[in-house]
């Protein structure tokens, strides 16, 4: 039996089995919450002093020793003991070792149930802010590329088949938009993360005269949870955060997949920065896109974490249940994984080179201008369904001649569409076709230029 157990009251006549200590401990992973735990305890102690539940002197001693303990942890001088179960009891136990009965007062009007929720919210709040910063870094890397690649037209794909010509900058900004929605989701999630749980105690609140608003203010929370049962049971904030992480991971995974393809010999559109590629131990010629492949692969872990959390919380009755201790592993892992993916994504985007000639050569095939030709006919009064059929026939004719639409003669056009004039050639060829786009949000150069400007302003570039 561990004689230091803080959670075994006089009701027990027997100590806990060693195997249970090992089975139930969480300190091996929740030790990451030490800074949040100390911060929350400092705020709690100050509040207890204001409420007359600690003397000023007791409060000062507690705060001093909590900060001392934090320093010891930071400097690697603190020994976490699994028999003390979690980070909360390790820190409190150390405090009691140093202060005796004064230390025993810190847990007044508090339970580990509201403590763990508060610590976790503080941790998630910091993680949100860090990840948000990394998303901005990645957006900046994409927007910076827009300037460099301003005149590059690339094939746009649907079903991974050539569809219509698109400006490279339009591609880069597409990712900025996705990441912006992720940022909005993070900001929205942050509001619900930023509600103080501390003071709900075990599940019902407390009869002691606490001041939750004061603690909220001390810890930078925007509000105070209004139902103690809900607050001690709620892990929606973790679920939401890991959902947003999953959305980010999916966006990164699609981008990674696209650039794996584009950097392949088969596409030859771009070369990834060598410092972000790896070699093969047996094939000396290989330069592999492992960073992108791992970005794609790691998204599976993040989505798996979301799944774990959803299943973990499913069907739990109010209020705290020990199952919830298991929330930390997927939460931390998802956050670490996305952060690490974002850390390498920005330099990959910045350091990748586009191969303009290889891309330009690809623009010649695939009839990327067919839809623009159809729209030209529509502008000249041909009903859409008819124009669609006519252009199809012209594509077929060009295929038979093993050429492009632009290689057909005016007579070829007139054979299908008697009203055709030389004007058709103005929209043929990918370079010309891309200039024909004018609708808001389209890939037309003017539209894209406006969007690039908007992004530069938004990101302060
Ligand atoms: N280690 C626990 C966790 O992480 C702390 C809360 C324990 N509360 C309890 N009533 N046993 O969830």
CSV table of C-alpha atoms and ligand atoms in Angstrom, one decimal:
chain,number,residue,atom,x,y,z
A,1,UNK,CA,0.0,0.0,0.0
A,2,UNK,CA,1.2,3.5,-0.7
A,3,UNK,CA,0.9,5.3,2.6
A,4,UNK,CA,1.0,8.7,0.8
A,5,UNK,CA,-2.2,8.2,-1.0
A,6,UNK,CA,-4.2,11.4,-0.9
A,7,UNK,CA,-7.4,9.9,-2.2
A,8,UNK,CA,-7.7,7.0,0.2
A,9,UNK,CA,-9.5,8.3,3.3
A,10,UNK,CA,-10.0,6.6,6.6
A,11,UNK,CA,-12.9,4.6,5.1
A,12,UNK,CA,-10.3,2.1,3.7
A,13,UNK,CA,-8.9,-0.5,6.0
A,14,UNK,CA,-6.6,-1.9,3.3
A,15,UNK,CA,-4.1,-0.4,1.0
A,16,UNK,CA,-4.4,-0.5,-2.7
A,17,UNK,CA,-2.9,-3.4,-4.7
A,18,UNK,CA,0.3,-2.5,-6.5
A,19,UNK,CA,-1.1,-3.8,-9.7
A,20,UNK,CA,-4.0,-1.4,-9.3
A,21,UNK,CA,-1.5,1.5,-8.8
A,22,UNK,CA,0.2,0.6,-12.0
A,23,UNK,CA,-3.1,0.1,-13.9
A,24,UNK,CA,-4.7,3.3,-12.8
A,25,UNK,CA,-1.8,5.8,-12.9
A,26,UNK,CA,-1.9,8.6,-15.4
A,27,UNK,CA,1.1,10.6,-14.3
A,28,UNK,CA,3.2,8.9,-17.1
A,29,UNK,CA,1.2,11.0,-19.6
A,30,UNK,CA,-0.6,13.7,-17.6
A,31,UNK,CA,2.7,15.1,-16.2
A,32,UNK,CA,2.6,17.3,-19.3
A,33,UNK,CA,-0.1,19.3,-17.5
A,34,UNK,CA,2.3,20.3,-14.7
A,35,UNK,CA,2.5,24.0,-15.7
A,36,UNK,CA,-1.3,24.3,-16.1
A,37,UNK,CA,-1.8,22.5,-12.8
A,38,UNK,CA,0.5,24.9,-11.0
A,39,UNK,CA,-1.1,27.9,-12.6
A,40,UNK,CA,-4.6,26.7,-11.6
A,41,UNK,CA,-3.4,26.0,-8.1
A,42,UNK,CA,-1.9,29.4,-7.7
A,43,UNK,CA,-5.1,31.1,-8.8
A,44,UNK,CA,-7.1,28.8,-6.5
A,45,UNK,CA,-4.9,29.5,-3.5
A,46,UNK,CA,-5.2,33.3,-4.1
A,47,UNK,CA,-9.0,32.9,-4.3
A,48,UNK,CA,-9.0,30.9,-1.0
A,49,UNK,CA,-7.1,33.6,0.7
A,50,UNK,CA,-9.6,36.3,-0.5
A,51,UNK,CA,-12.4,34.1,0.7
A,52,UNK,CA,-10.8,33.8,4.2
A,53,UNK,CA,-10.1,30.1,3.7
A,54,UNK,CA,-6.4,30.6,3.8
A,55,UNK,CA,-4.4,33.3,5.7
A,56,UNK,CA,-2.3,35.6,3.5
A,57,UNK,CA,0.7,34.0,5.0
A,58,UNK,CA,-0.5,30.5,4.2
A,59,UNK,CA,-1.3,31.6,0.7
A,60,UNK,CA,2.2,33.1,0.2
A,61,UNK,CA,3.8,29.9,1.4
A,62,UNK,CA,1.7,27.8,-0.9
A,63,UNK,CA,2.4,30.0,-3.9
A,64,UNK,CA,6.1,30.1,-3.2
A,65,UNK,CA,6.4,26.3,-2.9
A,66,UNK,CA,4.2,25.7,-6.0
A,67,UNK,CA,6.5,27.9,-8.0
A,68,UNK,CA,9.5,26.1,-6.5
A,69,UNK,CA,7.9,22.7,-7.5
A,70,UNK,CA,7.3,24.0,-11.0
A,71,UNK,CA,10.9,25.1,-11.3
A,72,UNK,CA,12.1,21.7,-10.1
A,73,UNK,CA,9.9,20.0,-12.7
A,74,UNK,CA,11.2,22.3,-15.5
A,75,UNK,CA,14.8,21.6,-14.5
A,76,UNK,CA,14.2,17.9,-14.4
A,77,UNK,CA,14.8,17.7,-10.6
A,78,UNK,CA,11.3,16.5,-9.7
A,79,UNK,CA,10.6,12.9,-9.3
A,80,UNK,CA,7.0,11.9,-10.4
A,81,UNK,CA,5.8,8.9,-8.6
A,82,UNK,CA,3.3,6.6,-10.3
A,83,UNK,CA,1.9,5.5,-6.9
A,84,UNK,CA,0.6,9.0,-6.5
A,85,UNK,CA,-1.5,8.4,-9.6
A,86,UNK,CA,-1.5,11.7,-11.5
A,87,UNK,CA,0.2,15.0,-11.9
A,88,UNK,CA,-2.3,16.7,-9.6
A,89,UNK,CA,-1.6,14.5,-6.6
A,90,UNK,CA,2.1,14.4,-7.3
A,91,UNK,CA,2.3,18.2,-7.1
A,92,UNK,CA,0.0,18.4,-4.1
A,93,UNK,CA,1.9,15.7,-2.3
A,94,UNK,CA,5.2,17.5,-2.8
A,95,UNK,CA,3.6,20.7,-1.4
A,96,UNK,CA,2.4,18.8,1.7
A,97,UNK,CA,5.8,17.3,2.1
A,98,UNK,CA,7.2,20.8,2.3
A,99,UNK,CA,4.4,22.6,4.2
A,100,UNK,CA,2.6,20.0,6.2
A,101,UNK,CA,-0.9,21.1,7.3
A,102,UNK,CA,-0.7,24.3,5.3
A,103,UNK,CA,-0.2,22.3,2.1
A,104,UNK,CA,-3.2,20.1,3.1
A,105,UNK,CA,-5.4,23.2,2.8
A,106,UNK,CA,-4.9,23.8,-0.9
A,107,UNK,CA,-7.4,21.1,-1.9
A,108,UNK,CA,-10.2,23.1,-0.1
A,109,UNK,CA,-13.3,23.5,-2.3
A,110,UNK,CA,-11.7,21.6,-5.1
A,111,UNK,CA,-11.6,18.1,-6.6
A,112,UNK,CA,-9.4,16.5,-9.1
A,113,UNK,CA,-12.5,16.3,-11.3
A,114,UNK,CA,-12.6,20.1,-11.8
A,115,UNK,CA,-8.8,20.3,-11.5
A,116,UNK,CA,-8.2,18.0,-14.4
A,117,UNK,CA,-10.9,19.7,-16.6
A,118,UNK,CA,-9.4,23.1,-15.9
A,119,UNK,CA,-5.8,22.0,-16.5
A,120,UNK,CA,-6.9,20.3,-19.7
A,121,UNK,CA,-8.7,23.4,-20.9
A,122,UNK,CA,-5.6,25.5,-20.2
A,123,UNK,CA,-3.5,23.1,-22.1
A,124,UNK,CA,-5.9,23.0,-25.1
A,125,UNK,CA,-6.1,26.8,-25.1
A,126,UNK,CA,-2.3,27.0,-25.5
A,127,UNK,CA,-2.3,24.3,-28.1
A,128,UNK,CA,-5.0,26.1,-30.1
A,129,UNK,CA,-2.9,29.3,-30.1
A,130,UNK,CA,0.2,27.5,-31.2
A,131,UNK,CA,-1.5,25.6,-34.0
A,132,UNK,CA,-3.2,28.8,-35.1
A,133,UNK,CA,0.2,30.4,-35.4
A,134,UNK,CA,1.5,27.5,-37.5
A,135,UNK,CA,-1.6,27.7,-39.8
A,136,UNK,CA,-0.8,31.3,-40.4
A,137,UNK,CA,2.8,30.4,-41.2
A,138,UNK,CA,1.6,27.9,-43.8
A,139,UNK,CA,-0.8,30.4,-45.3
A,140,UNK,CA,2.0,32.9,-45.6
A,141,UNK,CA,4.2,30.3,-47.4
A,142,UNK,CA,1.4,29.7,-49.9
A,143,UNK,CA,0.7,33.4,-50.5
A,144,UNK,CA,4.4,34.1,-50.9
A,145,UNK,CA,4.4,31.6,-53.7
A,146,UNK,CA,1.6,33.4,-55.5
A,147,UNK,CA,3.9,36.3,-56.2
A,148,UNK,CA,6.6,34.0,-57.6
A,149,UNK,CA,4.2,31.9,-59.6
A,150,UNK,CA,2.0,34.7,-60.8
A,151,UNK,CA,2.1,33.8,-64.5
A,152,UNK,CA,2.0,30.0,-64.2
A,153,UNK,CA,-1.0,28.2,-65.6
A,154,UNK,CA,-1.5,24.6,-64.5
A,155,UNK,CA,-4.0,22.0,-65.5
A,156,UNK,CA,-6.9,21.9,-63.1
A,157,UNK,CA,-8.3,18.4,-62.5
A,158,UNK,CA,-11.6,16.7,-61.6
A,159,UNK,CA,-11.5,13.0,-61.1
A,160,UNK,CA,-7.7,13.5,-61.5
A,161,UNK,CA,-8.3,13.9,-65.2
A,162,UNK,CA,-7.4,17.2,-66.9
A,163,UNK,CA,-10.4,19.6,-66.8
A,164,UNK,CA,-9.7,23.3,-67.2
A,165,UNK,CA,-6.7,25.6,-67.0
A,166,UNK,CA,-6.1,27.2,-63.6
A,167,UNK,CA,-3.6,29.7,-62.3
A,168,UNK,CA,-1.0,28.1,-59.9
A,169,UNK,CA,-1.8,30.9,-57.5
A,170,UNK,CA,-5.5,29.8,-57.5
A,171,UNK,CA,-4.3,26.4,-56.3
A,172,UNK,CA,-2.2,28.0,-53.5
A,173,UNK,CA,-5.0,30.2,-52.4
A,174,UNK,CA,-7.4,27.2,-52.4
A,175,UNK,CA,-5.3,25.8,-49.5
A,176,UNK,CA,-5.3,29.2,-47.8
A,177,UNK,CA,-9.1,29.1,-47.8
A,178,UNK,CA,-9.2,25.6,-46.3
A,179,UNK,CA,-6.7,26.6,-43.6
A,180,UNK,CA,-8.7,29.7,-42.9
A,181,UNK,CA,-11.8,27.7,-42.2
A,182,UNK,CA,-9.7,25.6,-39.8
A,183,UNK,CA,-8.6,28.8,-38.1
A,184,UNK,CA,-12.2,29.9,-37.7
A,185,UNK,CA,-13.1,26.5,-36.3
A,186,UNK,CA,-10.2,26.8,-33.8
A,187,UNK,CA,-11.3,30.2,-32.8
A,188,UNK,CA,-14.9,29.1,-32.3
A,189,UNK,CA,-13.8,26.0,-30.3
A,190,UNK,CA,-11.6,28.2,-28.2
A,191,UNK,CA,-14.6,30.1,-26.8
A,192,UNK,CA,-16.0,26.9,-25.3
A,193,UNK,CA,-12.6,25.8,-24.1
A,194,UNK,CA,-12.2,29.1,-22.4
A,195,UNK,CA,-14.9,28.5,-19.7
A,196,UNK,CA,-13.7,27.9,-16.2
A,197,UNK,CA,-14.5,24.5,-14.7
A,198,UNK,CA,-12.7,25.0,-11.3
A,199,UNK,CA,-15.1,25.5,-8.5
A,200,UNK,CA,-17.5,22.9,-9.6
A,201,UNK,CA,-15.6,20.6,-7.2
A,202,UNK,CA,-16.5,16.9,-7.4
A,203,UNK,CA,-19.8,17.3,-9.2
A,204,UNK,CA,-22.1,19.5,-7.2
A,205,UNK,CA,-20.2,22.6,-6.3
A,206,UNK,CA,-19.3,23.6,-2.8
A,207,UNK,CA,-20.8,25.1,0.4
A,208,UNK,CA,-17.6,27.1,0.9
A,209,UNK,CA,-17.6,30.8,0.0
A,210,UNK,CA,-15.5,30.6,-3.2
A,211,UNK,CA,-15.2,33.2,-5.9
A,212,UNK,CA,-15.2,31.6,-9.3
A,213,UNK,CA,-15.1,34.8,-11.2
A,214,UNK,CA,-11.8,35.8,-9.6
A,215,UNK,CA,-10.2,32.4,-10.6
A,216,UNK,CA,-11.6,32.8,-14.1
A,217,UNK,CA,-10.0,36.2,-14.4
A,218,UNK,CA,-6.7,35.1,-12.9
A,219,UNK,CA,-6.5,32.3,-15.5
A,220,UNK,CA,-7.8,34.3,-18.5
A,221,UNK,CA,-11.0,32.4,-18.9
A,222,UNK,CA,-13.8,34.3,-20.6
A,223,UNK,CA,-16.6,32.8,-18.5
A,224,UNK,CA,-17.5,30.4,-15.8
A,225,UNK,CA,-19.3,27.1,-16.4
A,226,UNK,CA,-22.9,27.4,-15.1
A,227,UNK,CA,-23.7,23.8,-14.2
A,228,UNK,CA,-21.3,21.8,-12.0
A,229,UNK,CA,-22.6,18.4,-13.2
A,230,UNK,CA,-22.1,19.3,-16.8
A,231,UNK,CA,-18.7,21.0,-16.3
A,232,UNK,CA,-17.2,18.0,-14.5
A,233,UNK,CA,-18.4,15.6,-17.2
A,234,UNK,CA,-17.9,17.8,-20.3
A,235,UNK,CA,-15.2,16.8,-22.8
A,236,UNK,CA,-16.9,18.4,-25.8
A,237,UNK,CA,-14.1,20.9,-25.9
A,238,UNK,CA,-11.5,18.1,-26.4
A,239,UNK,CA,-13.7,16.5,-29.0
A,240,UNK,CA,-14.2,19.7,-30.9
A,241,UNK,CA,-10.5,20.5,-30.8
A,242,UNK,CA,-9.6,17.0,-32.1
A,243,UNK,CA,-12.2,17.3,-34.7
A,244,UNK,CA,-10.6,20.6,-35.9
A,245,UNK,CA,-7.2,18.8,-35.8
A,246,UNK,CA,-8.7,16.1,-38.0
A,247,UNK,CA,-9.9,18.6,-40.5
A,248,UNK,CA,-6.5,20.2,-40.6
A,249,UNK,CA,-4.8,16.8,-40.9
A,250,UNK,CA,-7.2,15.9,-43.8
A,251,UNK,CA,-6.4,19.2,-45.6
A,252,UNK,CA,-2.7,18.6,-45.2
A,253,UNK,CA,-3.1,15.0,-46.3
A,254,UNK,CA,-4.8,16.0,-49.6
A,255,UNK,CA,-2.2,18.6,-50.2
A,256,UNK,CA,0.5,16.1,-49.5
A,257,UNK,CA,-1.1,13.6,-51.9
A,258,UNK,CA,-1.3,16.2,-54.6
A,259,UNK,CA,2.3,17.2,-54.3
A,260,UNK,CA,3.5,13.6,-54.2
A,261,UNK,CA,1.8,13.2,-57.5
A,262,UNK,CA,3.0,16.5,-58.9
A,263,UNK,CA,6.6,15.9,-57.9
A,264,UNK,CA,6.6,12.4,-59.4
A,265,UNK,CA,8.5,11.7,-62.6
A,266,UNK,CA,5.2,11.0,-64.3
A,267,UNK,CA,3.9,14.5,-63.6
A,268,UNK,CA,7.1,16.4,-63.3
A,269,UNK,CA,5.5,19.6,-62.2
A,270,UNK,CA,7.6,20.3,-59.2
A,271,UNK,CA,10.7,19.4,-57.3
A,272,UNK,CA,10.5,19.2,-53.5
A,273,UNK,CA,13.3,20.8,-51.5
A,274,UNK,CA,16.1,18.2,-51.1
A,275,UNK,CA,16.4,18.9,-47.3
A,276,UNK,CA,12.8,17.6,-47.0
A,277,UNK,CA,13.3,14.5,-49.1
A,278,UNK,CA,14.9,11.2,-48.1
A,279,UNK,CA,17.0,8.6,-50.0
A,280,UNK,CA,16.8,4.9,-50.3
A,281,UNK,CA,19.3,2.5,-48.7
A,282,UNK,CA,19.4,0.3,-51.7
A,283,UNK,CA,18.5,2.4,-54.8
A,284,UNK,CA,21.0,5.2,-55.0
A,285,UNK,CA,19.1,7.2,-57.5
A,286,UNK,CA,16.0,7.7,-55.3
A,287,UNK,CA,14.8,11.0,-53.8
A,288,UNK,CA,11.6,10.2,-52.0
A,289,UNK,CA,8.8,12.4,-50.7
A,290,UNK,CA,8.7,10.8,-47.3
A,291,UNK,CA,7.8,14.0,-45.5
A,292,UNK,CA,4.7,14.3,-47.6
A,293,UNK,CA,3.9,10.6,-47.3
A,294,UNK,CA,4.1,10.8,-43.5
A,295,UNK,CA,2.0,13.9,-43.5
A,296,UNK,CA,-0.6,11.8,-45.4
A,297,UNK,CA,-0.1,8.8,-43.1
A,298,UNK,CA,-0.1,10.7,-39.9
A,299,UNK,CA,-3.6,12.0,-40.6
A,300,UNK,CA,-4.8,8.5,-39.9
A,301,UNK,CA,-3.5,8.8,-36.3
A,302,UNK,CA,-5.4,12.1,-35.9
A,303,UNK,CA,-8.6,10.7,-37.2
A,304,UNK,CA,-8.1,7.6,-35.0
A,305,UNK,CA,-7.7,9.9,-32.0
A,306,UNK,CA,-11.0,11.6,-32.8
A,307,UNK,CA,-12.7,8.2,-33.1
A,308,UNK,CA,-11.1,7.1,-29.7
A,309,UNK,CA,-12.5,10.2,-28.0
A,310,UNK,CA,-15.9,9.9,-29.5
A,311,UNK,CA,-16.2,6.3,-28.4
A,312,UNK,CA,-14.7,7.1,-25.0
A,313,UNK,CA,-17.4,9.6,-24.2
A,314,UNK,CA,-20.3,7.7,-25.7
A,315,UNK,CA,-22.8,6.7,-23.1
A,316,UNK,CA,-21.0,8.0,-20.0
A,317,UNK,CA,-23.5,9.0,-17.3
A,318,UNK,CA,-23.1,12.3,-15.4
A,319,UNK,CA,-20.8,13.4,-13.9
A,320,UNK,CA,-17.1,12.4,-13.7
A,321,UNK,CA,-16.2,8.8,-14.7
A,322,UNK,CA,-12.7,7.4,-14.6
A,323,UNK,CA,-12.9,6.5,-18.2
A,324,UNK,CA,-12.3,10.1,-18.9
A,325,UNK,CA,-8.7,9.8,-17.8
A,326,UNK,CA,-8.1,8.1,-21.1
A,327,UNK,CA,-8.9,11.3,-23.0
A,328,UNK,CA,-5.4,12.7,-22.7
A,329,UNK,CA,-3.5,10.2,-24.8
A,330,UNK,CA,-5.5,10.8,-28.0
A,331,UNK,CA,-5.8,14.5,-27.3
A,332,UNK,CA,-2.0,15.0,-26.9
A,333,UNK,CA,-1.2,12.7,-29.7
A,334,UNK,CA,-3.5,14.4,-32.2
A,335,UNK,CA,-2.2,17.8,-31.2
A,336,UNK,CA,1.5,16.8,-31.4
A,337,UNK,CA,1.0,15.1,-34.7
A,338,UNK,CA,-0.8,18.1,-36.4
A,339,UNK,CA,1.8,20.5,-34.9
A,340,UNK,CA,4.6,18.4,-36.3
A,341,UNK,CA,3.0,18.2,-39.7
A,342,UNK,CA,2.5,21.9,-39.9
A,343,UNK,CA,6.1,22.5,-38.8
A,344,UNK,CA,7.4,20.8,-41.9
A,345,UNK,CA,4.6,21.9,-44.3
A,346,UNK,CA,5.5,25.6,-44.5
A,347,UNK,CA,9.2,25.0,-45.5
A,348,UNK,CA,8.2,22.4,-48.0
A,349,UNK,CA,5.8,24.9,-49.6
A,350,UNK,CA,8.4,27.7,-49.5
A,351,UNK,CA,11.2,25.5,-50.9
A,352,UNK,CA,9.5,23.7,-53.7
A,353,UNK,CA,10.4,24.6,-57.3
A,354,UNK,CA,7.8,24.6,-60.1
A,355,UNK,CA,8.9,23.3,-63.5
A,356,UNK,CA,7.3,25.8,-65.9
A,357,UNK,CA,8.2,24.0,-69.1
A,358,UNK,CA,7.0,20.6,-68.0
A,359,UNK,CA,3.7,22.2,-66.8
A,360,UNK,CA,3.3,24.2,-70.0
A,361,UNK,CA,3.8,21.1,-72.1
A,362,UNK,CA,1.0,19.4,-70.2
A,363,UNK,CA,-1.3,22.3,-71.0
A,364,UNK,CA,-1.3,21.3,-74.6
A,365,UNK,CA,-3.0,18.0,-74.0
A,366,UNK,CA,-6.3,17.3,-72.4
A,367,UNK,CA,-8.5,19.9,-74.2
A,368,UNK,CA,-8.4,22.2,-71.2
A,369,UNK,CA,-9.9,24.9,-73.4
A,370,UNK,CA,-13.0,22.9,-74.4
A,371,UNK,CA,-15.3,24.4,-71.8
A,372,UNK,CA,-14.2,28.0,-72.6
A,373,UNK,CA,-14.9,27.3,-76.3
A,374,UNK,CA,-18.4,26.1,-75.3
A,375,UNK,CA,-18.9,29.3,-73.3
A,376,UNK,CA,-17.8,31.3,-76.3
A,377,UNK,CA,-20.5,29.6,-78.4
A,378,UNK,CA,-23.1,30.3,-75.6
A,379,UNK,CA,-22.1,34.0,-75.7
A,380,UNK,CA,-22.9,33.9,-79.4
A,381,UNK,CA,-26.4,32.5,-78.9
A,382,UNK,CA,-25.9,28.8,-79.0
A,383,UNK,CA,-28.0,27.0,-76.3
A,384,UNK,CA,-25.7,25.3,-73.8
A,385,UNK,CA,-26.7,21.7,-74.5
A,386,UNK,CA,-26.2,22.3,-78.2
A,387,UNK,CA,-22.8,24.0,-77.6
A,388,UNK,CA,-21.7,21.1,-75.4
A,389,UNK,CA,-22.5,18.6,-78.1
A,390,UNK,CA,-20.8,20.7,-80.8
A,391,UNK,CA,-17.6,21.1,-78.8
A,392,UNK,CA,-17.6,17.4,-78.1
A,393,UNK,CA,-17.6,16.8,-81.9
A,394,UNK,CA,-14.8,19.3,-82.4
A,395,UNK,CA,-12.7,17.6,-79.7
A,396,UNK,CA,-13.3,14.3,-81.5
A,397,UNK,CA,-12.2,15.9,-84.8
A,398,UNK,CA,-9.0,17.3,-83.2
A,399,UNK,CA,-8.3,13.9,-81.6
A,400,UNK,CA,-8.6,12.2,-85.0
A,401,UNK,CA,-6.1,14.8,-86.4
A,402,UNK,CA,-3.9,14.1,-83.3
A,403,UNK,CA,-3.9,17.9,-82.6
A,404,UNK,CA,-5.4,20.5,-80.3
A,405,UNK,CA,-8.6,22.5,-80.7
A,406,UNK,CA,-6.4,25.4,-81.7
A,407,UNK,CA,-4.9,23.3,-84.5
A,408,UNK,CA,-8.3,23.0,-86.2
A,409,UNK,CA,-9.0,25.2,-89.2
A,410,UNK,CA,-11.8,27.7,-89.4
A,411,UNK,CA,-13.4,25.4,-91.9
A,412,UNK,CA,-13.3,22.6,-89.4
A,413,UNK,CA,-15.1,24.8,-86.9
A,414,UNK,CA,-17.6,25.9,-89.5
A,415,UNK,CA,-18.4,22.3,-90.5
A,416,UNK,CA,-19.8,21.8,-87.0
A,417,UNK,CA,-20.9,25.4,-86.3
A,418,UNK,CA,-21.6,27.5,-89.4
A,419,UNK,CA,-21.6,30.8,-87.5
A,420,UNK,CA,-18.0,30.3,-86.3
A,421,UNK,CA,-15.6,33.2,-87.1
A,422,UNK,CA,-11.9,33.8,-86.3
A,423,UNK,CA,-12.9,35.0,-82.8
A,424,UNK,CA,-12.9,31.3,-81.7
A,425,UNK,CA,-9.1,31.3,-81.7
A,426,UNK,CA,-9.1,34.0,-79.1
A,427,UNK,CA,-10.3,31.5,-76.4
A,428,UNK,CA,-8.3,28.6,-77.6
A,429,UNK,CA,-5.1,27.3,-75.9
A,430,UNK,CA,-4.9,27.1,-72.1
A,431,UNK,CA,-3.1,30.4,-71.7
A,432,UNK,CA,-5.9,32.3,-73.5
A,433,UNK,CA,-8.7,30.2,-72.0
A,434,UNK,CA,-7.6,31.0,-68.4
A,435,UNK,CA,-7.9,34.7,-69.2
A,436,UNK,CA,-11.5,34.2,-70.2
A,437,UNK,CA,-12.6,33.6,-66.6
A,438,UNK,CA,-14.2,36.6,-65.0
A,439,UNK,CA,-16.7,35.4,-62.4
A,440,UNK,CA,-16.1,36.2,-58.7
A,441,UNK,CA,-13.9,33.5,-57.2
A,442,UNK,CA,-12.8,32.2,-60.5
A,443,UNK,CA,-9.3,31.5,-61.7
A,444,UNK,CA,-9.3,34.5,-64.1
A,445,UNK,CA,-6.1,36.6,-63.6
A,446,UNK,CA,-7.9,39.6,-62.4
A,447,UNK,CA,-9.9,37.7,-59.9
A,448,UNK,CA,-6.9,35.8,-58.6
A,449,UNK,CA,-4.9,39.0,-58.4
A,450,UNK,CA,-7.6,40.6,-56.2
A,451,UNK,CA,-7.6,37.5,-54.0
A,452,UNK,CA,-3.8,37.6,-53.7
A,453,UNK,CA,-4.1,41.2,-52.6
A,454,UNK,CA,-6.7,40.4,-50.1
A,455,UNK,CA,-4.6,37.6,-48.6
A,456,UNK,CA,-1.5,39.7,-48.5
A,457,UNK,CA,-3.3,42.4,-46.6
A,458,UNK,CA,-4.9,39.9,-44.3
A,459,UNK,CA,-1.6,38.3,-43.4
A,460,UNK,CA,0.3,41.6,-43.3
A,461,UNK,CA,2.6,40.6,-46.1
B,1,LIG,N1,-6.3,11.0,-12.9
B,1,LIG,C1,-7.6,11.4,-13.0
B,1,LIG,C2,-7.9,11.9,-14.5
B,1,LIG,O1,-7.0,12.2,-15.2
B,1,LIG,C3,-8.0,12.5,-12.2
B,1,LIG,C4,-9.4,12.6,-11.7
B,1,LIG,C5,-9.6,11.5,-10.7
B,1,LIG,N2,-10.9,11.7,-10.1
B,1,LIG,C6,-11.4,10.7,-9.4
B,1,LIG,N3,-12.6,10.9,-8.9
B,1,LIG,N4,-10.8,9.5,-9.3
B,1,LIG,O2,-9.1,11.9,-14.9
